[in-house]
Short mmCIF file of C-alpha atoms and ligand atoms in Angstrom, two decimals:
data_model
loop_
_atom_site.label_atom_id
_atom_site.label_comp_id
_atom_site.label_asym_id
_atom_site.label_seq_id
_atom_site.Cartn_x
_atom_site.Cartn_y
_atom_site.Cartn_z
CA MET J 1 59.61 20.75 11.12
CA LEU J 2 56.74 20.39 13.71
CA ALA J 3 55.03 16.60 14.02
CA SER J 4 51.42 16.80 12.90
CA THR J 5 50.24 13.41 13.86
CA PHE J 6 49.64 13.40 17.35
CA VAL J 7 49.30 9.51 18.88
CA LEU J 8 48.28 8.60 22.85
CA PHE J 9 48.79 5.75 24.51
CA GLY J 10 47.01 5.84 27.81
CA ALA J 11 44.59 8.29 26.12
CA THR J 12 42.07 7.28 29.64
CA GLY J 13 44.09 8.09 31.86
CA ASP J 14 44.32 10.64 34.20
CA LEU J 15 47.08 12.50 32.99
CA ALA J 16 45.32 12.88 29.41
CA LYS J 17 42.62 13.72 31.23
CA ARG J 18 44.41 16.65 33.42
CA LYS J 19 47.45 17.85 31.83
CA LEU J 20 47.89 16.83 27.84
CA PHE J 21 44.03 17.06 26.12
CA PRO J 22 44.25 20.77 27.66
CA ALA J 23 47.63 21.32 26.67
CA LEU J 24 47.10 20.47 23.40
CA TYR J 25 43.74 22.51 23.38
CA ASN J 26 45.49 25.64 24.67
CA LEU J 27 48.44 25.29 22.00
CA HIS J 28 45.89 24.94 19.62
CA LEU J 29 44.42 28.53 20.94
CA ASP J 30 47.65 29.94 20.46
CA GLY J 31 48.10 28.73 16.97
CA LYS J 32 51.36 26.76 17.98
CA LEU J 33 49.10 23.05 16.43
CA PRO J 34 50.20 22.76 12.87
CA GLU J 35 46.80 22.91 10.57
CA PRO J 36 46.10 20.22 10.02
CA PHE J 37 46.96 18.41 12.93
CA ALA J 38 45.33 14.64 13.72
CA ILE J 39 44.84 13.67 17.44
CA PHE J 40 44.73 9.72 18.10
CA ALA J 41 43.69 8.67 21.50
CA LEU J 42 44.72 4.84 22.36
CA GLY J 43 42.90 3.17 25.16
CA ARG J 44 41.71 -0.10 25.83
CA LYS J 45 38.30 1.34 27.23
CA PRO J 46 34.94 0.56 24.61
CA TYR J 47 34.97 3.96 23.84
CA ASP J 48 33.59 5.55 20.29
CA ASP J 49 34.62 8.99 19.05
CA GLY J 50 31.92 10.43 19.90
CA LEU J 51 31.96 9.15 23.43
CA PHE J 52 35.41 9.84 23.80
CA ARG J 53 35.12 13.59 22.10
CA GLU J 54 32.78 14.39 24.73
CA HIS J 55 34.69 13.06 27.37
CA ALA J 56 38.24 14.79 25.76
CA ALA J 57 35.70 18.37 25.87
CA GLU J 58 34.03 17.42 29.66
CA SER J 59 38.36 17.38 30.70
CA ILE J 60 39.56 20.65 28.74
CA LYS J 61 36.68 22.46 30.33
CA ARG J 62 37.28 21.17 33.50
CA PHE J 63 41.36 21.63 33.76
CA SER J 64 42.38 24.19 30.77
CA ARG J 65 43.59 27.18 32.39
CA ARG J 66 41.05 28.86 29.38
CA GLY J 67 38.82 26.04 29.57
CA GLN J 68 35.67 28.32 31.01
CA ALA J 69 36.33 30.20 27.67
CA ASP J 70 34.71 28.79 24.73
CA ALA J 71 32.14 25.58 24.56
CA GLY J 72 31.89 25.68 20.94
CA ARG J 73 35.22 25.78 20.23
CA ILE J 74 36.70 23.45 22.81
CA ALA J 75 33.69 21.26 20.60
CA ARG J 76 35.32 22.04 17.48
CA PHE J 77 38.96 20.83 18.85
CA ALA J 78 37.95 18.00 20.14
CA GLU J 79 36.46 16.60 16.63
CA ARG J 80 39.88 15.76 15.86
CA ILE J 81 40.08 13.24 18.34
CA HIS J 82 39.99 9.62 16.97
CA TYR J 83 39.58 7.20 19.69
CA GLN J 84 41.02 4.16 18.72
CA ILE J 85 40.98 0.72 21.00
CA VAL J 86 44.13 -0.29 21.71
CA ASP J 87 45.92 -3.92 22.98
CA ALA J 88 49.36 -2.85 23.73
CA THR J 89 50.52 -6.16 23.63
CA ASP J 90 48.82 -7.11 20.49
CA ALA J 91 50.57 -6.75 17.12
CA GLN J 92 47.14 -6.71 15.04
CA SER J 93 46.50 -3.39 17.12
CA TYR J 94 48.83 -1.64 15.82
CA ALA J 95 48.55 -2.72 12.34
CA SER J 96 45.03 -1.72 12.34
CA LEU J 97 46.49 1.88 14.16
CA LYS J 98 49.00 2.28 11.40
CA ARG J 99 45.84 1.57 8.56
CA ALA J 100 44.19 4.32 10.52
CA VAL J 101 46.92 6.71 11.20
CA GLU J 102 48.10 6.43 7.25
CA GLN J 103 44.20 7.23 6.17
CA ARG J 104 43.65 9.91 7.93
CA GLU J 105 47.21 11.60 6.92
CA ARG J 106 46.17 10.90 3.19
CA GLU J 107 42.91 12.42 3.74
CA LEU J 108 44.61 15.55 6.05
CA GLY J 109 47.79 15.78 3.27
CA LEU J 110 49.84 15.01 6.31
CA PRO J 111 53.44 14.46 5.56
CA GLY J 112 53.89 11.61 8.58
CA ASP J 113 55.78 13.30 11.48
CA ARG J 114 54.79 11.52 14.33
CA LEU J 115 54.83 11.95 18.08
CA PHE J 116 53.84 9.27 20.17
CA TYR J 117 53.13 9.49 23.24
CA LEU J 118 53.27 6.76 26.13
CA SER J 119 51.11 7.76 29.56
CA VAL J 120 51.29 4.25 30.22
CA ALA J 121 53.01 2.26 33.37
CA PRO J 122 56.75 1.58 32.56
CA GLU J 123 56.16 -2.42 31.60
CA HIS J 124 54.79 -1.17 28.84
CA PHE J 125 57.39 1.12 27.39
CA GLY J 126 59.55 -0.90 25.58
CA PRO J 127 57.14 -3.62 23.99
CA ILE J 128 55.27 -0.44 22.44
CA ALA J 129 58.23 1.27 21.12
CA ALA J 130 59.05 -2.65 19.74
CA HIS J 131 55.49 -2.64 18.31
CA ILE J 132 55.94 0.72 16.76
CA ARG J 133 58.72 -0.05 15.11
CA SER J 134 57.96 -3.96 13.72
CA ALA J 135 54.54 -2.49 12.48
CA GLY J 136 56.03 0.42 10.52
CA LEU J 137 54.34 3.27 12.56
CA ALA J 138 57.53 5.05 11.94
CA LYS J 139 57.27 5.93 8.88
CA GLU J 140 60.59 6.06 6.54
CA GLY J 141 61.62 9.71 5.67
CA ALA J 142 59.65 11.24 8.27
CA ALA J 143 60.42 12.49 11.82
CA THR J 144 59.17 9.73 14.54
CA ARG J 145 60.02 10.87 17.72
CA LEU J 146 58.82 9.05 21.42
CA VAL J 147 57.62 10.92 24.53
CA ILE J 148 58.07 9.48 27.46
CA GLU J 149 56.42 10.16 31.29
CA LYS J 150 57.97 9.24 34.48
CA PRO J 151 58.49 7.01 36.34
CA PHE J 152 61.48 5.64 33.99
CA GLY J 153 62.15 2.72 36.22
CA ARG J 154 62.41 1.77 40.38
CA ASP J 155 65.96 1.83 40.92
CA LEU J 156 69.26 2.13 38.97
CA GLU J 157 68.94 -1.38 37.00
CA SER J 158 65.26 -0.94 36.09
CA ALA J 159 66.29 2.38 34.43
CA ARG J 160 68.66 1.30 32.85
CA ALA J 161 67.02 -2.02 31.44
CA LEU J 162 64.19 0.28 30.44
CA ASN J 163 66.45 2.03 28.34
CA ALA J 164 68.32 -0.84 26.85
CA SER J 165 64.34 -1.92 25.87
CA LEU J 166 63.70 1.70 24.06
CA ASN J 167 67.15 1.67 22.33
CA GLU J 168 66.72 -1.68 20.83
CA SER J 169 63.92 0.26 18.73
CA PHE J 170 64.64 3.74 18.86
CA PRO J 171 67.68 5.69 18.83
CA ALA J 172 68.14 7.94 21.66
CA GLU J 173 67.52 10.94 20.24
CA ASP J 174 64.22 10.58 19.12
CA ILE J 175 63.14 9.74 22.50
CA TYR J 176 62.16 12.45 24.99
CA PHE J 177 62.12 11.98 28.45
CA ILE J 178 59.48 14.67 29.91
CA ASP J 179 60.00 15.70 33.40
CA HIS J 180 57.39 18.27 34.31
CA TYR J 181 59.10 20.30 36.60
CA LEU J 182 62.14 21.76 33.65
CA GLY J 183 58.31 22.79 31.76
CA LYS J 184 57.69 25.65 34.03
CA PRO J 185 58.23 28.98 33.16
CA MET J 186 60.11 30.03 36.23
CA VAL J 187 62.42 26.66 35.91
CA GLN J 188 63.06 27.40 32.41
CA ASN J 189 63.86 31.34 33.24
CA LEU J 190 66.19 30.12 35.62
CA GLN J 191 68.90 30.18 33.02
CA SER J 192 68.04 33.63 31.65
CA LEU J 193 68.20 35.23 35.08
CA ILE J 194 71.14 34.55 36.35
CA ALA J 195 73.31 35.13 33.00
CA ALA J 196 71.19 37.78 32.04
CA ASN J 197 71.89 39.45 35.65
CA PRO J 198 75.58 40.15 36.16
CA VAL J 199 74.98 40.94 39.85
CA LEU J 200 73.43 37.96 40.67
CA ARG J 201 76.01 35.81 38.69
CA ALA J 202 78.46 37.71 41.13
CA VAL J 203 76.86 36.94 44.23
CA LEU J 204 75.48 33.41 43.57
CA SER J 205 78.58 31.18 44.42
CA ASN J 206 80.36 29.95 48.20
CA LYS J 207 81.58 33.39 48.51
CA TYR J 208 78.47 35.01 49.23
CA VAL J 209 75.65 32.53 49.70
CA ALA J 210 75.13 30.37 53.07
CA ASN J 211 72.73 27.97 51.79
CA VAL J 212 70.34 27.26 49.10
CA GLN J 213 66.71 25.86 49.98
CA ILE J 214 65.01 23.94 47.47
CA THR J 215 61.50 23.17 48.34
CA ALA J 216 58.41 21.38 46.77
CA SER J 217 55.57 21.14 48.95
CA GLU J 218 52.36 19.85 47.91
CA THR J 219 48.81 20.08 50.47
CA VAL J 220 47.31 16.98 48.44
CA GLY J 221 47.49 13.74 50.12
CA VAL J 222 48.24 10.51 48.05
CA GLU J 223 44.53 11.02 46.54
CA THR J 224 43.17 8.29 44.23
CA ARG J 225 47.15 6.94 43.07
CA ALA J 226 48.10 4.65 46.35
CA GLY J 227 48.19 1.53 44.15
CA TYR J 228 51.23 3.50 42.39
CA TYR J 229 52.64 5.71 45.27
CA ASP J 230 52.31 3.26 48.06
CA GLY J 231 55.05 1.23 45.86
CA ALA J 232 57.03 4.49 45.22
CA GLY J 233 57.30 6.83 48.05
CA ALA J 234 57.89 10.67 47.95
CA LEU J 235 62.01 9.84 46.58
CA ARG J 236 60.81 7.70 43.87
CA ASP J 237 58.10 9.97 42.65
CA MET J 238 59.56 13.54 43.24
CA PHE J 239 62.87 13.43 44.45
CA GLN J 240 64.67 11.49 42.15
CA ASN J 241 63.58 13.03 39.30
CA HIS J 242 61.76 16.63 40.07
CA MET J 243 64.12 17.84 42.90
CA LEU J 244 67.44 16.45 41.58
CA GLN J 245 66.59 18.21 38.22
CA LEU J 246 65.74 21.24 40.27
CA LEU J 247 69.18 20.99 41.79
CA MET J 248 70.24 20.41 38.48
CA MET J 249 68.97 23.64 37.24
CA THR J 250 69.97 25.84 40.03
CA ALA J 251 73.43 24.75 40.52
CA ARG J 252 74.81 24.85 37.29
CA HIS J 253 76.82 28.31 36.15
CA SER J 254 78.63 29.74 33.65
CA GLU J 255 81.60 27.17 33.89
CA ILE J 256 79.78 24.23 34.24
CA PHE J 257 76.54 24.22 32.19
CA ASP J 258 76.21 20.77 31.62
CA LYS J 259 73.19 19.54 33.93
CA ARG J 260 75.36 15.92 34.51
CA LYS J 261 78.34 17.62 35.67
CA ILE J 262 76.45 19.36 38.41
CA MET J 263 75.09 15.64 39.22
CA GLU J 264 77.84 13.88 39.24
CA SER J 265 79.67 16.88 41.44
CA ALA J 266 77.05 15.76 44.12
CA TYR J 267 78.96 13.93 46.88
CA PRO J 268 77.47 10.64 46.86
CA ILE J 269 75.47 9.54 50.58
CA SER J 270 76.48 6.14 51.57
CA LYS J 271 73.58 4.10 52.53
CA ASP J 272 74.85 3.78 56.11
CA GLU J 273 75.12 7.72 56.09
CA ALA J 274 71.95 7.82 55.08
CA ALA J 275 70.48 8.89 58.12
CA LEU J 276 72.94 11.61 58.68
CA HIS J 277 71.76 13.82 55.94
CA VAL J 278 68.29 12.41 54.34
CA VAL J 279 65.33 12.72 56.72
CA ARG J 280 62.29 10.73 56.13
CA GLY J 281 58.25 10.95 56.99
CA GLN J 282 55.06 10.25 56.53
CA TYR J 283 51.88 12.68 57.56
CA ALA J 284 49.59 11.20 59.88
CA ALA J 285 46.06 12.04 60.50
CA GLY J 286 45.98 16.12 60.79
CA VAL J 287 43.98 19.51 60.30
CA ALA J 288 44.19 22.17 57.12
CA ASN J 289 41.81 25.08 57.70
CA GLY J 290 39.62 23.51 59.83
CA LYS J 291 39.25 20.52 57.66
CA ALA J 292 40.24 17.05 59.37
CA LEU J 293 42.45 15.54 57.33
CA ALA J 294 43.35 11.45 57.28
CA ALA J 295 46.55 9.70 58.12
CA TYR J 296 48.14 8.19 54.99
CA ARG J 297 47.92 4.63 56.52
CA ASP J 298 44.29 5.25 56.36
CA GLU J 299 43.92 6.21 52.71
CA PRO J 300 42.24 3.99 50.29
CA GLY J 301 44.51 1.76 48.83
CA VAL J 302 47.41 2.35 51.19
CA ALA J 303 48.75 -0.53 53.58
CA PRO J 304 47.57 0.30 57.34
CA ASP J 305 51.36 -0.87 58.00
CA SER J 306 52.60 0.63 55.00
CA GLU J 307 56.47 2.32 55.72
CA THR J 308 56.14 4.44 52.53
CA GLU J 309 57.35 7.97 52.89
CA THR J 310 55.55 10.92 52.29
CA TYR J 311 57.91 13.40 52.35
CA VAL J 312 61.64 13.65 52.11
CA ALA J 313 64.50 16.20 53.09
CA ALA J 314 68.10 15.70 52.20
CA ARG J 315 71.59 17.99 52.25
CA VAL J 316 73.25 17.83 49.15
CA TRP J 317 77.51 19.27 48.98
CA LEU J 318 78.51 19.94 45.65
CA ASP J 319 81.82 18.90 44.61
CA ASP J 320 82.29 22.05 42.50
CA PRO J 321 84.31 25.34 41.96
CA ILE J 322 81.11 27.52 42.79
CA TRP J 323 79.24 25.73 45.34
CA ARG J 324 82.30 23.92 47.37
CA GLY J 325 80.82 24.29 51.01
CA VAL J 326 77.57 25.74 50.30
CA PRO J 327 75.03 22.75 51.51
CA PHE J 328 71.76 22.92 49.55
CA TYR J 329 68.64 21.84 51.34
CA ILE J 330 66.57 20.04 49.63
CA ARG J 331 62.70 18.81 50.92
CA THR J 332 59.28 17.60 48.88
CA GLY J 333 56.22 15.84 50.75
CA LYS J 334 52.64 15.60 50.65
CA ARG J 335 50.02 17.25 52.92
CA LEU J 336 51.91 20.22 53.62
CA SER J 337 50.63 23.75 54.61
CA GLU J 338 51.05 24.82 51.70
CA LYS J 339 51.58 24.32 48.17
CA SER J 340 54.64 25.93 47.06
CA THR J 341 57.96 24.89 45.10
CA ARG J 342 60.63 27.85 45.83
CA ILE J 343 64.68 27.83 45.25
CA VAL J 344 65.76 30.17 47.98
CA PHE J 345 69.31 31.59 48.09
CA VAL J 346 70.00 32.74 51.61
CA PHE J 347 73.10 35.01 51.79
CA LYS J 348 75.61 35.25 54.08
CA ASP J 349 75.46 37.52 57.10
CA PRO J 350 78.18 40.16 56.95
CA LEU J 351 77.11 41.41 59.86
CA GLU J 352 77.20 38.53 62.13
CA ALA J 353 79.84 38.97 64.38
CA HIS J 354 78.65 42.58 65.54
CA MET J 355 75.04 41.58 66.11
CA PRO J 356 74.63 38.12 66.02
CA ASP J 357 71.87 37.99 67.85
CA LYS J 358 69.79 40.02 65.27
CA PRO J 359 70.65 38.32 61.55
CA VAL J 360 70.00 39.94 58.93
CA ARG J 361 67.65 38.69 56.28
CA ASN J 362 68.93 38.83 52.65
CA TYR J 363 67.50 36.38 50.83
CA LEU J 364 66.44 35.66 47.07
CA THR J 365 63.75 33.80 46.57
CA ILE J 366 62.68 32.09 43.15
CA ARG J 367 58.93 31.02 43.30
CA VAL J 368 58.32 28.38 40.72
CA GLN J 369 54.45 27.80 41.95
CA PRO J 370 51.49 28.35 42.41
CA ASP J 371 52.46 32.13 42.09
CA GLU J 372 55.51 32.99 40.14
CA SER J 373 58.45 35.18 41.35
CA VAL J 374 61.48 36.82 42.18
CA ASP J 375 61.83 37.85 45.38
CA PHE J 376 65.06 40.20 46.88
CA GLN J 377 64.87 40.83 50.22
CA LEU J 378 66.76 43.49 51.23
CA ASN J 379 67.51 45.35 54.82
CA LEU J 380 67.11 49.07 55.08
CA LEU J 381 67.09 50.83 58.72
CA GLY J 382 63.64 51.80 59.62
CA MET J 383 62.09 54.53 61.48
CA ASP J 384 63.39 52.79 65.07
CA GLY J 385 67.07 52.38 63.50
CA GLU J 386 67.08 49.12 62.96
CA LEU J 387 67.24 47.19 60.19
CA GLN J 388 64.15 46.46 57.95
CA PRO J 389 63.39 43.50 55.88
CA VAL J 390 62.53 45.46 52.36
CA PRO J 391 61.57 42.97 49.24
CA LEU J 392 62.25 43.91 45.73
CA ARG J 393 59.33 41.88 43.95
CA PHE J 394 58.62 40.52 40.39
CA SER J 395 56.14 38.53 39.82
CA THR J 396 53.57 37.38 37.08
CA LYS J 397 49.73 36.45 36.86
CA THR J 398 49.93 32.34 35.93
CA GLU J 399 46.94 32.01 34.50
CA GLU J 400 48.57 34.09 31.40
CA VAL J 401 51.60 32.10 31.52
CA PRO J 402 51.46 28.69 29.43
CA GLU J 403 51.66 25.37 31.73
CA ALA J 404 54.42 23.08 31.94
CA TYR J 405 52.89 20.38 29.58
CA GLU J 406 52.13 23.05 26.87
CA ARG J 407 55.60 23.89 26.81
CA LEU J 408 56.93 20.71 26.58
CA LEU J 409 54.43 19.17 23.94
CA TYR J 410 55.52 21.96 21.73
CA ASP J 411 59.05 21.32 22.19
CA ALA J 412 58.27 17.41 21.67
CA LEU J 413 56.27 18.31 18.88
CA ALA J 414 59.07 20.58 17.29
CA GLY J 415 62.13 18.42 18.11
CA ASP J 416 63.68 20.24 20.40
CA PRO J 417 64.89 18.63 23.59
CA THR J 418 66.51 21.41 25.19
CA TYR J 419 64.09 21.20 28.55
CA PHE J 420 63.65 17.38 28.09
CA ALA J 421 65.30 15.04 31.11
CA HIS J 422 68.90 13.85 29.28
CA TRP J 423 69.26 9.94 29.79
CA ASP J 424 72.51 10.39 31.46
CA GLU J 425 71.37 12.89 33.69
CA ILE J 426 68.45 9.95 34.85
CA GLU J 427 71.06 7.49 35.50
CA LEU J 428 73.19 9.65 37.79
CA ALA J 429 70.44 10.84 39.82
CA TRP J 430 69.12 6.96 40.18
CA LYS J 431 72.78 6.16 41.02
CA TRP J 432 73.00 8.40 43.67
CA VAL J 433 69.42 7.62 44.98
CA GLN J 434 70.14 4.61 44.90
CA PRO J 435 71.54 3.92 48.65
CA LEU J 436 69.08 6.18 50.13
CA GLN J 437 66.36 3.67 48.48
CA GLU J 438 68.91 0.69 50.03
CA ALA J 439 68.61 2.62 53.35
CA PHE J 440 65.09 3.06 53.57
CA ALA J 441 64.06 -0.74 52.69
CA SER J 442 66.35 -1.34 55.59
CA ASN J 443 65.09 0.69 57.70
CA LEU J 444 68.21 2.34 58.31
CA VAL J 445 66.42 5.43 58.40
CA PRO J 446 63.86 6.42 60.71
CA LEU J 447 60.50 7.07 59.37
CA HIS J 448 58.94 10.23 61.42
CA LEU J 449 54.81 10.80 61.33
CA TYR J 450 53.97 14.55 61.04
CA PRO J 451 50.69 15.74 61.21
CA ALA J 452 48.66 16.47 58.25
CA GLY J 453 48.70 20.06 57.12
CA SER J 454 51.93 20.97 58.79
CA ASN J 455 55.30 21.85 57.88
CA GLY J 456 56.62 18.12 57.81
CA PRO J 457 58.06 16.07 60.66
CA GLU J 458 60.12 18.02 62.95
CA ALA J 459 63.19 16.05 62.45
CA ALA J 460 63.42 17.82 59.20
CA ASN J 461 64.88 21.24 60.83
CA ARG J 462 68.49 19.30 62.40
CA LEU J 463 69.47 19.62 58.58
CA PRO J 464 70.10 23.07 58.18
CA GLU J 465 70.22 23.33 62.13
CA GLU J 466 73.28 21.10 62.06
CA GLN J 467 75.20 24.09 59.70
CA GLY J 468 73.61 26.80 62.03
CA PHE J 469 70.42 27.73 59.31
CA ALA J 470 67.00 27.01 59.52
CA TRP J 471 64.44 26.37 57.03
CA LEU J 472 63.04 28.93 55.68
CA GLU J 473 58.87 28.90 55.72
CA GLN J 474 56.62 31.03 53.43
CA ASP J 475 55.91 33.60 56.84
CA ASP J 476 60.15 34.19 56.58
CA LEU J 477 60.12 35.18 53.10
CA ASP J 478 56.83 36.92 53.10
CA VAL J 479 57.41 40.39 54.01
CA SER J 480 55.24 42.60 51.84
CA PRO J 481 55.41 46.14 51.38
CA ARG J 482 52.40 46.88 53.47
CA GLU J 483 54.29 45.02 56.77
CA THR J 484 57.06 47.09 56.34
CA GLU J 485 57.64 50.33 58.83
CA PRO J 486 58.49 53.78 57.53
CA LEU J 487 62.34 54.32 56.77
CA ALA J 488 64.70 56.61 58.12
CA VAL J 489 66.13 57.17 54.48
CA GLY J 490 64.58 60.41 53.58
CA SER J 491 62.91 61.00 56.14
C1 LIG U 501 53.60 14.19 40.02
C2 LIG U 501 54.19 13.45 41.04
O1 LIG U 501 55.32 13.97 38.63
O2 LIG U 501 54.54 15.55 40.16
C3 LIG U 501 52.58 13.74 41.77
O3 LIG U 501 53.78 11.80 40.29
C4 LIG U 501 53.24 15.18 42.21
O4 LIG U 501 52.62 12.61 42.98
C5 LIG U 501 53.11 16.07 41.21
O5 LIG U 501 51.74 15.62 42.60
C6 LIG U 501 53.33 17.71 41.30
O6 LIG U 501 53.50 18.42 40.21
P1 LIG U 501 52.58 20.02 40.24
O7 LIG U 501 53.04 20.27 39.19
O8 LIG U 501 51.40 20.00 40.69
O9 LIG U 501 54.14 20.33 41.56
#
């Protein structure tokens, strides 16, 4: 049953503006929202309905993948949004919210299946959940779901406390921890790509794969988020959640499909060993596309002596029958040379013994964003008798593909938890990351500065080099058919 009442805490925040209202609008355009559908936008700012609707319509125009399409339609969509001033710590606010929700549901004849989306700071999660429960905002006999945004805590202990406080008011099955990387179409496609292609299933294992590289690089810097980011850093902001979820999604296989088991199989890295397997960096001043970029420490709101990392690379080994002996190199950072999220399986080189100076490049690259594609890089003999890399490529047009938040909001409305992070995974990921956090805090892992606009700190090259490999950058992977020389075959 699709929930038909959507209640958004933190409606004046950045996420609501950039992602949530555009996602709801696109679901509406695609006919995926139940009709009628009620939206309550809650915040502390003194908007009224009219002003807030204008603000929401502006966000949709600016950020929706189909925002420019139809201003009239956007305005009509915004009409369903009701803005309510709410002080999340005050019981009275919840009592008046309840009256407003019930009245609207009566007017529209809605059954009272409600989705509460908590796009607020984590310290509010538990108290808001408790108020929803005690104010009677969860209707007897109807569905009530809570969607929780990251960050889910700062460390293992605070994440556990957070989960415990949510569980005081809601059963685990009603809590949806959102990790928007799990909503990205290519990430969701991984499973069927492998399951439905026996040829891939057969080769994706330690028998043929030399190493796996998972990269999420961003060109943006900290932007206006220093207040949050300087206290978090890349390890908490990206690594503990998105990167480890990508690892779990990439490494699961037909024998071990449960992501928890994959996370459990990751060899722990102790605080003392962290510097051997993990590299951290922070962007210094640099240049991209001819534009000078400020150093992280000079960004507004960042402490001038900040030791916060904006880049993390790690080498992870899995104690898993399929992946034992295959290093997973994982890296993420801000202010890098390109925006790209991709997973590359690097195959072993069968000719290495015969042609050590001419390595064969045979890769399977799954590009998650900004373009979605699956590339298989093969080698064929060229006119000159040398092996030429030749790509086989499938790619889709991203503007036609629903965004992560659209998919995930729909799933939450429908009560489908498949692509949400499960608490056990979150807990295991924090457990794995905890010694690294401690090592960073005690300065046991050096902080390398890297120029903004570069590929990150050179120190990170050591991670694959120690096994005789190298990071693959976009240039290494981009073999367009145009660049390919004529082939000897058939000529
Ligand atoms: C968010 C992080 O979870 O993911 C941001 O807090 C980061 O710092 C963002 O920029 C990246 O998301 P995407 O979808 O643009 O790769």
